[in-house]
Tab-separated table of C-alpha atoms in Angstrom:
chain	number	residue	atom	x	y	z
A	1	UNK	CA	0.000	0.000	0.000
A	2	UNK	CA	3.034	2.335	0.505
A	3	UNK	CA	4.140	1.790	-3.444
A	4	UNK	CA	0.867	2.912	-4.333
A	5	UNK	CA	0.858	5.685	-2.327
A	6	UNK	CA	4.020	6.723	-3.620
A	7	UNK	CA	3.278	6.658	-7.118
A	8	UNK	CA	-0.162	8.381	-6.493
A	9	UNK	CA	1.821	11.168	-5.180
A	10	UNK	CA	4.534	11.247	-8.099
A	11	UNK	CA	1.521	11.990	-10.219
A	12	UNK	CA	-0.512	14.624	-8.299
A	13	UNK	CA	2.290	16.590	-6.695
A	14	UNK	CA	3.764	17.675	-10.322
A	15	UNK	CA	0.166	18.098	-11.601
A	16	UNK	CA	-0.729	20.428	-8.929
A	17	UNK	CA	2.497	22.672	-9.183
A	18	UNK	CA	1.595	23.263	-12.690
A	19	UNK	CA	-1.538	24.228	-11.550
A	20	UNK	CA	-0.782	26.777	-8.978
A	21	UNK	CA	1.872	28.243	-11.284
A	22	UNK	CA	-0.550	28.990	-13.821
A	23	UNK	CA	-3.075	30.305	-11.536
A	24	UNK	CA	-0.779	32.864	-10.661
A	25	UNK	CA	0.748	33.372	-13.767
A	26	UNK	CA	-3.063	34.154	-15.307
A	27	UNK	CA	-4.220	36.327	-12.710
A	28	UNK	CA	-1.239	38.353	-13.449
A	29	UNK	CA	-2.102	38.865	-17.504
A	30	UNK	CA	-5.551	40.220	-17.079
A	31	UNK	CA	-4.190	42.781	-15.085
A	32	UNK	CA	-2.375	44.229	-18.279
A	33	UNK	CA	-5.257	45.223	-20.105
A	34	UNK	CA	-7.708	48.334	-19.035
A	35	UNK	CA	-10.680	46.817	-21.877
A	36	UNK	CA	-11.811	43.164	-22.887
A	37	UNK	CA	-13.742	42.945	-25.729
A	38	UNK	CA	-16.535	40.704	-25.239
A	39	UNK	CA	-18.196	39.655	-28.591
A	40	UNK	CA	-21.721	39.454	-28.912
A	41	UNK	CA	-21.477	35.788	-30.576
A	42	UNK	CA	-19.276	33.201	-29.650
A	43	UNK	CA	-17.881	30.832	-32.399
A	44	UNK	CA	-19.536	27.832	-30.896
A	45	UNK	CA	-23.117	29.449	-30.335
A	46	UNK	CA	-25.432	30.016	-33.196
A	47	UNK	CA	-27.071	33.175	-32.355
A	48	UNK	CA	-26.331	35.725	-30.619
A	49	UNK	CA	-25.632	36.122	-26.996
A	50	UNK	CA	-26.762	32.480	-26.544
A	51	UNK	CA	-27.689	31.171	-23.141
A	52	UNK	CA	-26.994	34.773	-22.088
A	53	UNK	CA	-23.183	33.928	-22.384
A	54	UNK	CA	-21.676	37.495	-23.902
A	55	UNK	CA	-23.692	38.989	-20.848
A	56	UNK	CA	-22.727	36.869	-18.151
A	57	UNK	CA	-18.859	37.210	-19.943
A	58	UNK	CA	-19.262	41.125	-19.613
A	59	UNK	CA	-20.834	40.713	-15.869
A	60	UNK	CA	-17.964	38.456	-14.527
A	61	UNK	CA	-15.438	40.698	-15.977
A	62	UNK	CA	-16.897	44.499	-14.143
């Protein structure tokens, strides 16, 4: 049970380090801008402000 253990933790510890260091390293970008541009159709939608998405995308971001 020890191996296991062992190996469970070569796998998660690396995974969550990669995590954390992009977490910070993202929160830093947005920072950079003053605007986003928030379009009012996404690519994957098929009309306009679908599902309310380009509002709740504006909302978050204020």
């Amino acid at each position: 049970m020890g191996q296991e253990i062992r190996d469970l933790m070569k796998k998660i510890v690396p995974i969550l380090m990669l995590a954390f260091c992009a977490n910070f390293y993202g929160q830093e970008v947005i920072n950079d801008y003053k605007y986003v541009v928030v379009p009012t159709q996404f690519e994957s939608f098929k009309s306009p402000n679908q599902y309310k998405s380009s509002t709740l995308v504006k909302f978050l971001l204020t």
